[in-house]
PDB file of C-alpha atoms in Angstrom:
ATOM      1  CA  MET A   1      19.657 -17.058  -7.681  1.00  0.00           C
ATOM      2  CA  PRO A   2      18.520 -20.754  -7.006  1.00  0.00           C
ATOM      3  CA  LEU A   3      14.594 -21.410  -6.000  1.00  0.00           C
ATOM      4  CA  SER A   4      15.502 -22.814  -3.243  1.00  0.00           C
ATOM      5  CA  SER A   5      15.736 -19.456  -2.726  1.00  0.00           C
ATOM      6  CA  LEU A   6      13.420 -17.371  -4.375  1.00  0.00           C
ATOM      7  CA  LEU A   7      10.565 -20.063  -3.050  1.00  0.00           C
ATOM      8  CA  LEU A   8      11.335 -19.411   0.078  1.00  0.00           C
ATOM      9  CA  PHE A   9      11.603 -15.234  -0.398  1.00  0.00           C
ATOM     10  CA  ALA A  10       8.090 -15.446  -2.326  1.00  0.00           C
ATOM     11  CA  VAL A  11       6.231 -17.534   0.355  1.00  0.00           C
ATOM     12  CA  VAL A  12       7.864 -15.430   3.230  1.00  0.00           C
ATOM     13  CA  TYR A  13       7.342 -12.046   1.187  1.00  0.00           C
ATOM     14  CA  ALA A  14       3.740 -13.304   0.336  1.00  0.00           C
ATOM     15  CA  VAL A  15       2.261 -13.660   3.880  1.00  0.00           C
ATOM     16  CA  ALA A  16       3.934 -10.312   5.365  1.00  0.00           C
ATOM     17  CA  VAL A  17       1.334  -9.147   2.413  1.00  0.00           C
ATOM     18  CA  ALA A  18      -1.343 -10.182   2.733  1.00  0.00           C
ATOM     19  CA  SER A  19      -1.150  -9.725   6.251  1.00  0.00           C
ATOM     20  CA  PRO A  20      -3.278  -6.373   6.679  1.00  0.00           C
ATOM     21  CA  GLY A  21      -1.878  -3.015   7.994  1.00  0.00           C
ATOM     22  CA  PRO A  22      -2.371   0.193   7.467  1.00  0.00           C
ATOM     23  CA  GLY A  23      -1.856   0.310   3.225  1.00  0.00           C
ATOM     24  CA  VAL A  24      -4.349  -2.775   2.421  1.00  0.00           C
ATOM     25  CA  PHE A  25      -6.637  -1.333   4.821  1.00  0.00           C
ATOM     26  CA  ALA A  26      -6.682   1.902   3.316  1.00  0.00           C
ATOM     27  CA  LEU A  27      -6.511   0.347   0.390  1.00  0.00           C
ATOM     28  CA  VAL A  28      -9.700  -1.772   1.003  1.00  0.00           C
ATOM     29  CA  ALA A  29     -11.052   1.271   2.108  1.00  0.00           C
ATOM     30  CA  ARG A  30     -10.763   3.541  -0.432  1.00  0.00           C
ATOM     31  CA  VAL A  31     -12.656   0.825  -2.908  1.00  0.00           C
ATOM     32  CA  LEU A  32     -15.457   0.704  -0.539  1.00  0.00           C
ATOM     33  CA  ALA A  33     -15.634   4.569  -0.302  1.00  0.00           C
ATOM     34  CA  ARG A  34     -15.232   5.311  -3.563  1.00  0.00           C
ATOM     35  CA  GLY A  35     -15.094   2.249  -6.538  1.00  0.00           C
ATOM     36  CA  THR A  36     -11.749   1.768  -8.779  1.00  0.00           C
ATOM     37  CA  ARG A  37     -11.790   4.413 -10.555  1.00  0.00           C
ATOM     38  CA  GLY A  38      -7.434   5.012 -10.438  1.00  0.00           C
ATOM     39  CA  ILE A  39      -7.050   2.178  -8.019  1.00  0.00           C
ATOM     40  CA  PRO A  40      -4.142   0.711 -10.468  1.00  0.00           C
ATOM     41  CA  ALA A  41      -2.660   4.452  -9.691  1.00  0.00           C
ATOM     42  CA  PHE A  42      -2.657   3.691  -5.434  1.00  0.00           C
ATOM     43  CA  ILE A  43      -1.023   0.502  -5.849  1.00  0.00           C
ATOM     44  CA  ALA A  44       1.246   1.392  -7.693  1.00  0.00           C
ATOM     45  CA  GLY A  45       2.710   3.157  -5.993  1.00  0.00           C
ATOM     46  CA  PHE A  46       2.518   0.335  -3.512  1.00  0.00           C
ATOM     47  CA  LEU A  47       4.861  -1.476  -6.063  1.00  0.00           C
ATOM     48  CA  VAL A  48       7.129   1.444  -6.205  1.00  0.00           C
ATOM     49  CA  GLY A  49       7.542   1.673  -2.458  1.00  0.00           C
ATOM     50  CA  ASP A  50       8.956  -1.742  -1.964  1.00  0.00           C
ATOM     51  CA  LEU A  51      11.703  -2.288  -5.517  1.00  0.00           C
ATOM     52  CA  LEU A  52      12.635   1.054  -3.402  1.00  0.00           C
ATOM     53  CA  TRP A  53      12.993  -0.513   0.240  1.00  0.00           C
ATOM     54  CA  PHE A  54      14.338  -3.670  -1.237  1.00  0.00           C
ATOM     55  CA  SER A  55      16.852  -1.586  -3.655  1.00  0.00           C
ATOM     56  CA  VAL A  56      17.978   0.090  -0.520  1.00  0.00           C
ATOM     57  CA  ALA A  57      18.276  -3.604   1.144  1.00  0.00           C
ATOM     58  CA  ALA A  58      20.687  -4.852  -1.522  1.00  0.00           C
ATOM     59  CA  THR A  59      22.471  -2.368  -2.592  1.00  0.00           C
ATOM     60  CA  GLY A  60      24.072  -1.574   0.926  1.00  0.00           C
ATOM     61  CA  PHE A  61      22.473   1.709   1.601  1.00  0.00           C
ATOM     62  CA  ALA A  62      20.810   0.084   4.692  1.00  0.00           C
ATOM     63  CA  LEU A  63      23.120   2.464   7.260  1.00  0.00           C
ATOM     64  CA  LEU A  64      22.674   5.723   4.693  1.00  0.00           C
ATOM     65  CA  ALA A  65      18.992   5.123   4.603  1.00  0.00           C
ATOM     66  CA  GLN A  66      19.696   5.758   9.326  1.00  0.00           C
ATOM     67  CA  SER A  67      20.664   8.613   8.575  1.00  0.00           C
ATOM     68  CA  PHE A  68      17.657   9.508   6.876  1.00  0.00           C
ATOM     69  CA  ALA A  69      14.938   8.376   9.447  1.00  0.00           C
ATOM     70  CA  ALA A  70      13.806  12.352   9.608  1.00  0.00           C
ATOM     71  CA  LEU A  71      13.208  12.437   6.046  1.00  0.00           C
ATOM     72  CA  PHE A  72      11.297   9.111   6.372  1.00  0.00           C
ATOM     73  CA  VAL A  73       9.827  10.536   9.592  1.00  0.00           C
ATOM     74  CA  VAL A  74       7.999  13.254   7.450  1.00  0.00           C
ATOM     75  CA  ILE A  75       7.210  11.162   4.817  1.00  0.00           C
ATOM     76  CA  ARG A  76       5.118   8.807   7.379  1.00  0.00           C
ATOM     77  CA  TYR A  77       3.498  12.119   8.732  1.00  0.00           C
ATOM     78  CA  LEU A  78       2.630  13.013   5.191  1.00  0.00           C
ATOM     79  CA  GLY A  79       1.331   9.483   4.819  1.00  0.00           C
ATOM     80  CA  ALA A  80      -0.502   9.284   8.179  1.00  0.00           C
ATOM     81  CA  ALA A  81      -2.797  13.273   6.804  1.00  0.00           C
ATOM     82  CA  TYR A  82      -3.479  11.440   3.128  1.00  0.00           C
ATOM     83  CA  LEU A  83      -4.546   8.664   5.009  1.00  0.00           C
ATOM     84  CA  ALA A  84      -7.256  11.607   7.307  1.00  0.00           C
ATOM     85  CA  TYR A  85      -7.435  13.120   3.954  1.00  0.00           C
ATOM     86  CA  LEU A  86      -9.651  10.577   2.317  1.00  0.00           C
ATOM     87  CA  ALA A  87     -10.710   9.391   5.605  1.00  0.00           C
ATOM     88  CA  TRP A  88     -12.375  13.019   5.409  1.00  0.00           C
ATOM     89  CA  ARG A  89     -13.766  12.726   1.374  1.00  0.00           C
ATOM     90  CA  ALA A  90     -15.154   9.260   2.125  1.00  0.00           C
ATOM     91  CA  TRP A  91     -16.986  10.938   5.306  1.00  0.00           C
ATOM     92  CA  THR A  92     -17.785  14.270   3.614  1.00  0.00           C
ATOM     93  CA  ALA A  93     -18.519  12.998  -0.041  1.00  0.00           C
ATOM     94  CA  PRO A  94     -22.189  13.266  -1.605  1.00  0.00           C
ATOM     95  CA  VAL A  95     -23.487   9.436  -1.902  1.00  0.00           C
ATOM     96  CA  GLU A  96     -22.656   8.054  -4.963  1.00  0.00           C
ATOM     97  CA  PRO A  97     -24.913   6.002  -7.783  1.00  0.00           C
ATOM     98  CA  LEU A  98     -23.685   2.167  -7.616  1.00  0.00           C
ATOM     99  CA  ALA A  99     -24.620   2.879 -12.345  1.00  0.00           C
ATOM    100  CA  GLY A 100     -20.696   4.299 -12.055  1.00  0.00           C
ATOM    101  CA  GLU A 101     -17.442   5.171 -10.706  1.00  0.00           C
ATOM    102  CA  PRO A 102     -17.493   9.108  -9.234  1.00  0.00           C
ATOM    103  CA  VAL A 103     -16.837  11.424 -12.303  1.00  0.00           C
ATOM    104  CA  ARG A 104     -14.440  13.230  -9.243  1.00  0.00           C
ATOM    105  CA  GLY A 105     -11.491  12.132  -7.436  1.00  0.00           C
ATOM    106  CA  GLU A 106      -8.912  12.493  -6.080  1.00  0.00           C
ATOM    107  CA  SER A 107      -6.138  12.185  -9.621  1.00  0.00           C
ATOM    108  CA  GLU A 108      -3.672   9.531 -10.406  1.00  0.00           C
ATOM    109  CA  LEU A 109      -0.673  11.441  -9.538  1.00  0.00           C
ATOM    110  CA  ARG A 110      -1.801  11.864  -6.138  1.00  0.00           C
ATOM    111  CA  LEU A 111      -2.894   8.244  -5.192  1.00  0.00           C
ATOM    112  CA  PHE A 112       0.355   6.740  -7.154  1.00  0.00           C
ATOM    113  CA  LEU A 113       2.076   9.080  -4.504  1.00  0.00           C
ATOM    114  CA  GLY A 114      -0.219   8.622  -1.268  1.00  0.00           C
ATOM    115  CA  GLY A 115       0.691   5.073  -1.546  1.00  0.00           C
ATOM    116  CA  LEU A 116       4.204   6.048  -1.856  1.00  0.00           C
ATOM    117  CA  ALA A 117       4.241   7.804   1.291  1.00  0.00           C
ATOM    118  CA  LEU A 118       2.486   5.412   2.740  1.00  0.00           C
ATOM    119  CA  THR A 119       5.086   2.244   2.568  1.00  0.00           C
ATOM    120  CA  LEU A 120       7.852   4.933   1.933  1.00  0.00           C
ATOM    121  CA  GLY A 121       6.428   5.751   5.839  1.00  0.00           C
ATOM    122  CA  ASN A 122       5.087   2.272   6.864  1.00  0.00           C
ATOM    123  CA  PRO A 123       7.180   0.962   9.338  1.00  0.00           C
ATOM    124  CA  LYS A 124       6.197  -2.572   8.918  1.00  0.00           C
ATOM    125  CA  VAL A 125       8.106  -2.435   5.220  1.00  0.00           C
ATOM    126  CA  VAL A 126      10.611  -1.202   6.451  1.00  0.00           C
ATOM    127  CA  LEU A 127      11.098  -3.515   8.970  1.00  0.00           C
ATOM    128  CA  PHE A 128      10.254  -6.162   6.492  1.00  0.00           C
ATOM    129  CA  PHE A 129      13.235  -5.173   3.756  1.00  0.00           C
ATOM    130  CA  LEU A 130      16.120  -3.290   6.503  1.00  0.00           C
ATOM    131  CA  ALA A 131      15.418  -6.075   9.041  1.00  0.00           C
ATOM    132  CA  LEU A 132      13.713  -9.431   8.464  1.00  0.00           C
ATOM    133  CA  LEU A 133      14.878  -9.448   4.114  1.00  0.00           C
ATOM    134  CA  PRO A 134      19.031 -10.322   4.997  1.00  0.00           C
ATOM    135  CA  THR A 135      17.818 -13.616   7.741  1.00  0.00           C
ATOM    136  CA  VAL A 136      16.246 -15.156   4.139  1.00  0.00           C
ATOM    137  CA  ILE A 137      18.022 -14.253   1.310  1.00  0.00           C
ATOM    138  CA  ASP A 138      21.845 -13.312   0.806  1.00  0.00           C
ATOM    139  CA  LEU A 139      22.530  -9.706   0.261  1.00  0.00           C
ATOM    140  CA  GLU A 140      26.160 -10.030   0.377  1.00  0.00           C
ATOM    141  CA  HIS A 141      26.276 -12.871  -2.936  1.00  0.00           C
ATOM    142  CA  LEU A 142      23.594 -10.606  -4.397  1.00  0.00           C
ATOM    143  CA  THR A 143      23.935 -10.624  -8.417  1.00  0.00           C
ATOM    144  CA  PRO A 144      22.258  -7.807 -10.549  1.00  0.00           C
ATOM    145  CA  ILE A 145      19.986 -11.187 -11.962  1.00  0.00           C
ATOM    146  CA  GLY A 146      19.382 -12.352  -8.507  1.00  0.00           C
ATOM    147  CA  MET A 147      17.726  -8.860  -7.379  1.00  0.00           C
ATOM    148  CA  MET A 148      15.932  -8.826 -11.024  1.00  0.00           C
ATOM    149  CA  GLU A 149      14.986 -12.212 -10.067  1.00  0.00           C
ATOM    150  CA  ILE A 150      13.595 -10.567  -6.819  1.00  0.00           C
ATOM    151  CA  ALA A 151      11.947  -7.506  -8.076  1.00  0.00           C
ATOM    152  CA  ALA A 152       9.780 -10.181 -10.091  1.00  0.00           C
ATOM    153  CA  ILE A 153       8.867 -11.495  -7.359  1.00  0.00           C
ATOM    154  CA  ILE A 154       7.846  -8.391  -5.550  1.00  0.00           C
ATOM    155  CA  VAL A 155       5.760  -6.736  -8.972  1.00  0.00           C
ATOM    156  CA  ILE A 156       4.070 -10.351  -8.756  1.00  0.00           C
ATOM    157  CA  VAL A 157       3.121 -11.162  -5.121  1.00  0.00           C
ATOM    158  CA  LEU A 158       2.036  -7.302  -4.264  1.00  0.00           C
ATOM    159  CA  GLY A 159       0.170  -6.791  -7.647  1.00  0.00           C
ATOM    160  CA  THR A 160      -1.712  -9.823  -7.214  1.00  0.00           C
ATOM    161  CA  THR A 161      -2.230  -9.764  -3.356  1.00  0.00           C
ATOM    162  CA  LEU A 162      -3.426  -5.771  -3.184  1.00  0.00           C
ATOM    163  CA  ALA A 163      -5.590  -6.029  -6.648  1.00  0.00           C
ATOM    164  CA  ALA A 164      -7.771  -8.775  -5.049  1.00  0.00           C
ATOM    165  CA  TYR A 165      -8.247  -7.533  -1.757  1.00  0.00           C
ATOM    166  CA  ALA A 166      -8.773  -4.639  -4.228  1.00  0.00           C
ATOM    167  CA  LEU A 167     -11.280  -7.260  -6.215  1.00  0.00           C
ATOM    168  CA  ALA A 168     -12.095  -8.519  -3.242  1.00  0.00           C
ATOM    169  CA  ALA A 169     -13.585  -4.638  -1.635  1.00  0.00           C
ATOM    170  CA  ALA A 170     -15.900  -4.140  -5.010  1.00  0.00           C
ATOM    171  CA  ARG A 171     -17.341  -7.048  -4.839  1.00  0.00           C
ATOM    172  CA  VAL A 172     -19.195  -5.674  -1.174  1.00  0.00           C
ATOM    173  CA  ARG A 173     -19.053  -2.449  -2.495  1.00  0.00           C
ATOM    174  CA  ARG A 174     -22.274  -3.531  -5.282  1.00  0.00           C
ATOM    175  CA  PHE A 175     -24.215  -5.257  -2.009  1.00  0.00           C
ATOM    176  CA  PHE A 176     -24.564  -1.526  -0.203  1.00  0.00           C
ATOM    177  CA  GLY A 177     -27.331  -0.103  -3.004  1.00  0.00           C
ATOM    178  CA  SER A 178     -29.436   2.117  -0.466  1.00  0.00           C
ATOM    179  CA  VAL A 179     -28.745   5.946  -0.346  1.00  0.00           C
ATOM    180  CA  ARG A 180     -28.489   4.822   3.207  1.00  0.00           C
ATOM    181  CA  ALA A 181     -26.232   1.579   3.537  1.00  0.00           C
ATOM    182  CA  ARG A 182     -24.016   3.378   0.956  1.00  0.00           C
ATOM    183  CA  ARG A 183     -23.402   6.326   3.761  1.00  0.00           C
ATOM    184  CA  ALA A 184     -22.939   3.941   6.426  1.00  0.00           C
ATOM    185  CA  LEU A 185     -20.541   2.047   4.593  1.00  0.00           C
ATOM    186  CA  ASN A 186     -18.635   5.519   3.598  1.00  0.00           C
ATOM    187  CA  ARG A 187     -18.298   6.810   7.147  1.00  0.00           C
ATOM    188  CA  GLY A 188     -17.052   3.172   7.772  1.00  0.00           C
ATOM    189  CA  ALA A 189     -14.830   2.914   5.552  1.00  0.00           C
ATOM    190  CA  GLY A 190     -13.570   7.119   6.369  1.00  0.00           C
ATOM    191  CA  THR A 191     -13.751   4.901  10.361  1.00  0.00           C
ATOM    192  CA  VAL A 192     -11.239   2.766   8.904  1.00  0.00           C
ATOM    193  CA  MET A 193      -8.739   5.066   6.776  1.00  0.00           C
ATOM    194  CA  ALA A 194      -9.095   7.617   9.912  1.00  0.00           C
ATOM    195  CA  GLY A 195      -8.469   4.344  12.195  1.00  0.00           C
ATOM    196  CA  ALA A 196      -4.988   3.293   9.451  1.00  0.00           C
ATOM    197  CA  ALA A 197      -4.018   7.291  10.065  1.00  0.00           C
ATOM    198  CA  LEU A 198      -3.413   6.601  13.426  1.00  0.00           C
ATOM    199  CA  ALA A 199      -1.347   3.600  12.908  1.00  0.00           C
ATOM    200  CA  VAL A 200       1.150   5.291  11.270  1.00  0.00           C
ATOM    201  CA  ALA A 201       1.976   8.123  12.534  1.00  0.00           C
ATOM    202  CA  THR A 202       1.597   6.729  16.244  1.00  0.00           C
ATOM    203  CA  ARG A 203       4.263   3.965  15.203  1.00  0.00           C
TER     204      ARG A 203
END
């Protein structure tokens, strides 16, 4: 693909990814409440979800995807339910010392599937890949090499952006040392996740 087209996609995609949505809120709230343990698996779920939506758009299966609209509605509610579960965990979890990450938490597989469900059912992601992407990239003349180039950009931009959000949240988390402050932080994070769950379920 021409370098200008790749740069245009990278810029548009970076703006879309960086704008806070349910996925970003869930990631930040999860780090604030439970630390960074398992976060790479959570981010991997977002990456795979975006790559799947890109593949659907790039291979001309957008119309086929529309025929499975009911399935994506189910996935969206599963993602919302997972966020609600994380919110409940944040509210009810005992306050852990900052010296180490929680010994017990969500498994990496569960975090991966949670991130994947959030992405597949997120209306913002669906809108970008099925509606906005064709206006940025000429999908009809997209070659396999071009697909790999865009996929690499997705991995780099999304992975870097989400990692930056997670690291920023981890730095904020270190300032809350007292039990009362940690409890307030957990409940605040739980409230954010509950709000994200509501946003996913009602859009």
